[in-house]
PDB file of C-alpha atoms in Angstrom:
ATOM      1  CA  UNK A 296      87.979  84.174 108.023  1.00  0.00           C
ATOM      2  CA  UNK A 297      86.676  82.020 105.480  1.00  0.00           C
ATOM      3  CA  UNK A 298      88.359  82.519 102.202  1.00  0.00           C
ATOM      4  CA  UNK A 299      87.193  81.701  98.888  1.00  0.00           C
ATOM      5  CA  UNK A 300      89.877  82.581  95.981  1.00  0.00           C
ATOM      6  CA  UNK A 301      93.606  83.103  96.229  1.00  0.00           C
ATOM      7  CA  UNK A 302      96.447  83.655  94.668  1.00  0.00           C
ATOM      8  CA  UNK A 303     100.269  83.602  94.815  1.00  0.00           C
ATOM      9  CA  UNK A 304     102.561  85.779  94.097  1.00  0.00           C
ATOM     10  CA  UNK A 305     106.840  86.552  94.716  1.00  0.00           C
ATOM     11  CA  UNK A 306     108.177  89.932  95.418  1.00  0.00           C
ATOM     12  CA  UNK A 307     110.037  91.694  93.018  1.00  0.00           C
ATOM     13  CA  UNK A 308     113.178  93.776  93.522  1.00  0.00           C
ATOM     14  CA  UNK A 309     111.557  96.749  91.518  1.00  0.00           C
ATOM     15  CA  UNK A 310     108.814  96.743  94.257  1.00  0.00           C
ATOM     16  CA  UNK A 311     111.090  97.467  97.130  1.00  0.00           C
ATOM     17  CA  UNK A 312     112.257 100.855  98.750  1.00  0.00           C
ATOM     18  CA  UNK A 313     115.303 102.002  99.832  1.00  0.00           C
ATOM     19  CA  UNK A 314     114.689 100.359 102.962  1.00  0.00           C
ATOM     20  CA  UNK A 315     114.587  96.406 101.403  1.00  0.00           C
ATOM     21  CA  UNK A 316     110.892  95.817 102.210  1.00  0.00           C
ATOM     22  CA  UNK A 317     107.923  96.718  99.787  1.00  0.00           C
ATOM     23  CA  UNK A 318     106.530  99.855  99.095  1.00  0.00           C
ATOM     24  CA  UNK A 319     103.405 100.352 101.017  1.00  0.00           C
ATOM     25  CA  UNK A 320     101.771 101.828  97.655  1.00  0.00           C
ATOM     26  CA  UNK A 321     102.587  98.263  95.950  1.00  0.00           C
ATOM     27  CA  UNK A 322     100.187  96.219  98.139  1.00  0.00           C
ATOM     28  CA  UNK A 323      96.964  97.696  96.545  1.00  0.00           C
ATOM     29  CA  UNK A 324      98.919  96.285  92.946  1.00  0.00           C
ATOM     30  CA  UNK A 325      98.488  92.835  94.722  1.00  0.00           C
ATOM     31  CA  UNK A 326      95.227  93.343  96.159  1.00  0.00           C
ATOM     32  CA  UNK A 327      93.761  94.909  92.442  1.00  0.00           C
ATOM     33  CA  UNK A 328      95.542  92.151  90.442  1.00  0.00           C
ATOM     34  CA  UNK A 329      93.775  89.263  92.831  1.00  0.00           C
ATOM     35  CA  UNK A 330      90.557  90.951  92.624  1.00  0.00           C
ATOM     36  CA  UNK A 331      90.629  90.680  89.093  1.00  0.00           C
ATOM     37  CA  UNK A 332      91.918  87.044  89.073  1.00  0.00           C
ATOM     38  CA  UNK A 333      88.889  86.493  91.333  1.00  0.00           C
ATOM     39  CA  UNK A 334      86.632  88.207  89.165  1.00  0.00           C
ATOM     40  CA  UNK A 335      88.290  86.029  86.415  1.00  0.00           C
ATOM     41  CA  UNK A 336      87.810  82.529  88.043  1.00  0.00           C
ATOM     42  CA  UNK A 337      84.613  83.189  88.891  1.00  0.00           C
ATOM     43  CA  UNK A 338      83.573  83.769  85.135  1.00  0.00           C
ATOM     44  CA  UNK A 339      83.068  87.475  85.194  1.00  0.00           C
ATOM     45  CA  UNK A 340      85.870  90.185  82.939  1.00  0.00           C
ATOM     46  CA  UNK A 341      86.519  93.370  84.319  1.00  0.00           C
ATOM     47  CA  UNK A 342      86.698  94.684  80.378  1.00  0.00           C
ATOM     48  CA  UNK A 343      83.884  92.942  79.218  1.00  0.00           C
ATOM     49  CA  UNK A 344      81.841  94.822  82.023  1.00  0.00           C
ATOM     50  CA  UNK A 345      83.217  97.932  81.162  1.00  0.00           C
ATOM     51  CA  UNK A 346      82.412  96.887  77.162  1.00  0.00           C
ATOM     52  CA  UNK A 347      78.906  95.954  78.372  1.00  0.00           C
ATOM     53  CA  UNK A 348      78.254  99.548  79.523  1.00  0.00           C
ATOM     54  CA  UNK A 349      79.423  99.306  83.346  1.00  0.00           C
ATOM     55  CA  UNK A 350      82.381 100.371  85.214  1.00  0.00           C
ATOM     56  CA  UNK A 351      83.108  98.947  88.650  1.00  0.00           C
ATOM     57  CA  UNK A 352      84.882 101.719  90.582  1.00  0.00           C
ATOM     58  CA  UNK A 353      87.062 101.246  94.250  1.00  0.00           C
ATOM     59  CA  UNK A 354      85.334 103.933  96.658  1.00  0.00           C
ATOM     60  CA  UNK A 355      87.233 103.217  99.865  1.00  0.00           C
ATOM     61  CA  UNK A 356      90.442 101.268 100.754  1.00  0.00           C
ATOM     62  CA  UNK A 357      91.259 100.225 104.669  1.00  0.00           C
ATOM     63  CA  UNK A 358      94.578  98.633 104.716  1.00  0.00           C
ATOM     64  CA  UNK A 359      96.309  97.327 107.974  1.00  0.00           C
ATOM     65  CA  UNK A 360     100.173  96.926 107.606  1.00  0.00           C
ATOM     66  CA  UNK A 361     101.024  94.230 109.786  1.00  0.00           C
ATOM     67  CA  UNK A 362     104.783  93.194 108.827  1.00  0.00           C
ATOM     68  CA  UNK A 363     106.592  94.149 105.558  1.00  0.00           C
ATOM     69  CA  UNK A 364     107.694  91.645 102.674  1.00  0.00           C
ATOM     70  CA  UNK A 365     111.234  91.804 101.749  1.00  0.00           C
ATOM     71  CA  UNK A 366     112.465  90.951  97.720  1.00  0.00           C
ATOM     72  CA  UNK A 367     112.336  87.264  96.522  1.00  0.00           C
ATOM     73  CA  UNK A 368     109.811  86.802  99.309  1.00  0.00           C
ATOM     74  CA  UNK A 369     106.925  84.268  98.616  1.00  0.00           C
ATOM     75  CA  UNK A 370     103.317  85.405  99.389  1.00  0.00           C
ATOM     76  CA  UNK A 371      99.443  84.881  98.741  1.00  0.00           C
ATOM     77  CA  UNK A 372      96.424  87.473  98.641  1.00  0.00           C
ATOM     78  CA  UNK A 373      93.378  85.660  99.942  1.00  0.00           C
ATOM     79  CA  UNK A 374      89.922  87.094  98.977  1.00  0.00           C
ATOM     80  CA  UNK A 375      86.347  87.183 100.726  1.00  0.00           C
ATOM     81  CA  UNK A 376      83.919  89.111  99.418  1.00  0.00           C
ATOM     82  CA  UNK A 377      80.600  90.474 100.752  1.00  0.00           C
ATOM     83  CA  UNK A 378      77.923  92.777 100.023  1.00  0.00           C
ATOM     84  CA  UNK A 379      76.941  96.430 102.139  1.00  0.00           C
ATOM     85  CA  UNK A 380      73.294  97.023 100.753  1.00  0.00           C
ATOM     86  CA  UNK A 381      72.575  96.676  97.630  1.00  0.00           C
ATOM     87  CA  UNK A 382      75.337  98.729  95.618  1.00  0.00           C
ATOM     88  CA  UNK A 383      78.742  97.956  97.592  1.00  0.00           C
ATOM     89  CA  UNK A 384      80.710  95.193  96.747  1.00  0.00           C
ATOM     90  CA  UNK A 385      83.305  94.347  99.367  1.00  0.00           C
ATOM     91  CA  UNK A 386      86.403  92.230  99.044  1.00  0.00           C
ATOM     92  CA  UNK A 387      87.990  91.506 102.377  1.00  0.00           C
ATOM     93  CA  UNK A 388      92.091  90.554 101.129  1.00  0.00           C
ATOM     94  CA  UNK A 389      94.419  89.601 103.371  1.00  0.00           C
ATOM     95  CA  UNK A 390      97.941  88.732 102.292  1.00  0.00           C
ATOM     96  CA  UNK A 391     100.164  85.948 104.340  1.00  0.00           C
ATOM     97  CA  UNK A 392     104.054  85.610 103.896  1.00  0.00           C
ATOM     98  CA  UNK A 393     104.856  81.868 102.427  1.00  0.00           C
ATOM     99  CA  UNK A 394     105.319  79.042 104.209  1.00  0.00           C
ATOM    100  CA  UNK A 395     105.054  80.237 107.255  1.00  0.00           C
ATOM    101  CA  UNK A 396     101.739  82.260 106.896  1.00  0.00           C
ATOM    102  CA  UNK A 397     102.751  85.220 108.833  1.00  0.00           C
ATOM    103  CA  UNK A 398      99.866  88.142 108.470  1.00  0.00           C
ATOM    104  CA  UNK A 399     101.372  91.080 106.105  1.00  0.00           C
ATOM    105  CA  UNK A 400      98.257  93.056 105.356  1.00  0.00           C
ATOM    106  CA  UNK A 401      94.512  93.084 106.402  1.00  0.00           C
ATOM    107  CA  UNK A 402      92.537  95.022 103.873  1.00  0.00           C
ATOM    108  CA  UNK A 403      88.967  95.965 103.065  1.00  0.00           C
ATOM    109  CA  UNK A 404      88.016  97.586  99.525  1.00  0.00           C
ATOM    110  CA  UNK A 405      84.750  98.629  98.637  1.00  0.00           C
ATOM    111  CA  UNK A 406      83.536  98.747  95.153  1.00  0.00           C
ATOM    112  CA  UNK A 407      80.460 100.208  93.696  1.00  0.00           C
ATOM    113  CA  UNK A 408      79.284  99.755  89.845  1.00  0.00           C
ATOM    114  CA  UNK A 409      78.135 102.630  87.549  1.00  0.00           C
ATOM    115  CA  UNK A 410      76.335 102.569  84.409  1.00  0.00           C
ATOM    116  CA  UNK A 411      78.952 103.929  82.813  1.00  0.00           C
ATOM    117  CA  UNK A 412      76.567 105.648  79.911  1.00  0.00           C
ATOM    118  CA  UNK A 413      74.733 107.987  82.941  1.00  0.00           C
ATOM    119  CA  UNK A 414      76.903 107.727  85.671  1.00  0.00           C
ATOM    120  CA  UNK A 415      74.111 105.910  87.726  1.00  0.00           C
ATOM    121  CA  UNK A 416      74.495 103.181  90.388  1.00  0.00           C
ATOM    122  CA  UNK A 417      73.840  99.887  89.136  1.00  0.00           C
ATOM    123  CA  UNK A 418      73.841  96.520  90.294  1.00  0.00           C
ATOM    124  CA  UNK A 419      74.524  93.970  87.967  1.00  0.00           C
ATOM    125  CA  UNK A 420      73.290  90.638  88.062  1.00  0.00           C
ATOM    126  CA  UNK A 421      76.319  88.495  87.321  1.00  0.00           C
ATOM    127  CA  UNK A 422      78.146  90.080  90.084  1.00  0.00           C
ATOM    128  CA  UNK A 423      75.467  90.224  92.712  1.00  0.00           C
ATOM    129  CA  UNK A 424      74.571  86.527  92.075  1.00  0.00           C
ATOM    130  CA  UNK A 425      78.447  85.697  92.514  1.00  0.00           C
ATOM    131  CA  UNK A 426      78.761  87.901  95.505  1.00  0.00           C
ATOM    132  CA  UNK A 427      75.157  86.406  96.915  1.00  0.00           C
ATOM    133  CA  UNK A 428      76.607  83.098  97.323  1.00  0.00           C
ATOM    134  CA  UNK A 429      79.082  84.129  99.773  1.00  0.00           C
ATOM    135  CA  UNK A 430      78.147  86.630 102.132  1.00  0.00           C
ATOM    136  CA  UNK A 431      74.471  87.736 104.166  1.00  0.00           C
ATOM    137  CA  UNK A 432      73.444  90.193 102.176  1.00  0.00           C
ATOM    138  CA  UNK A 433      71.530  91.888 105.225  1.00  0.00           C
ATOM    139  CA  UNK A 434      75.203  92.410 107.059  1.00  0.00           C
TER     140      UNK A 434
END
C-alpha cells in the first residue's frame, strides 16, 4: 500500500492494561490524532470546517489487531485515503512497530461530511480536491 502521510508516535504507560500491552480502545486515539495531522499537513483544520458550517463525522471503523504494542514502544500510523462515491471519505491507517516495522493494526475509517446547519450530506471542495489526488474516485 502506497502511503501518503505519517506520523510517529511512543506508547505511554497510561495507555496500557493490566496486561502490559495497549488498550485496544487506544488505537482509534492514534488513528483520530493522525487523521487530523493529515488533515493538518495537507492545509485543511478540522475546527475551521466545523467554524465554516461543516462537520466531518466517522460512520464506520474496521480495525484488524495484528500484534499488541507494549509501553515505551516506538510506532508510526501511516495514512491512505480514498473516496467511496461521492460522500465517503476513507482513510486506510495502518500502524507498524519501530524499527523493525512489524504490522500492529490494519484499519479502515469512513468519514462522511454534514452541513452542520441542516444536517445534509455535503461534499466539500477542499477535501474532495485533496482526497481526488490520491485515490480513483470510481473505486
Amino acid at each position: 500500500m502506497e502511503y501518503i502521510f505519517e506520523l510517529p508516535f511512543k506508547v505511554r504507560d497510561y495507555e496500557c492494561d493490566i496486561q502490559g500491552i495497549v488498550n485496544n480502545a487506544v488505537y482509534q486515539n492514534y488513528l483520530e490524532h493522525t487523521r487530523h495531522e493529515f488533515l493538518e499537513h495537507v492545509g485543511l483544520n478540522f475546527a475551521q470546517l466545523h467554524k465554516d458550517g461543516i462537520d466531518a463525522m466517522v460512520i464506520r471503523i474496521e480495525i484488524d489487531y495484528k500484534f499488541p504494542l507494549k509501553s515505551g514502544e516506538e510506532f508510526v500510523c501511516k495514512i491512505r485515503p480514498s473516496r467511496e462515491g461521492n460522500l465517503k471519505f476513507i482513510f486506510f491507517q495502518d500502524i507498524y512497530r519501530l524499527p523493525d516495522l512489524k504490522p500492529i493494526v490494519k484499519g479502515k475509517v469512513t468519514a462522511v461530511c454534514v452541513n452542520n446547519a441542516n444536517g445534509r450530506p455535503v461534499a466539500p471542495p477542499e477535501l474532495v480536491e485533496v482526497f481526488d489526488k490520491y485515490t480513483d474516485v470510481n473505486s
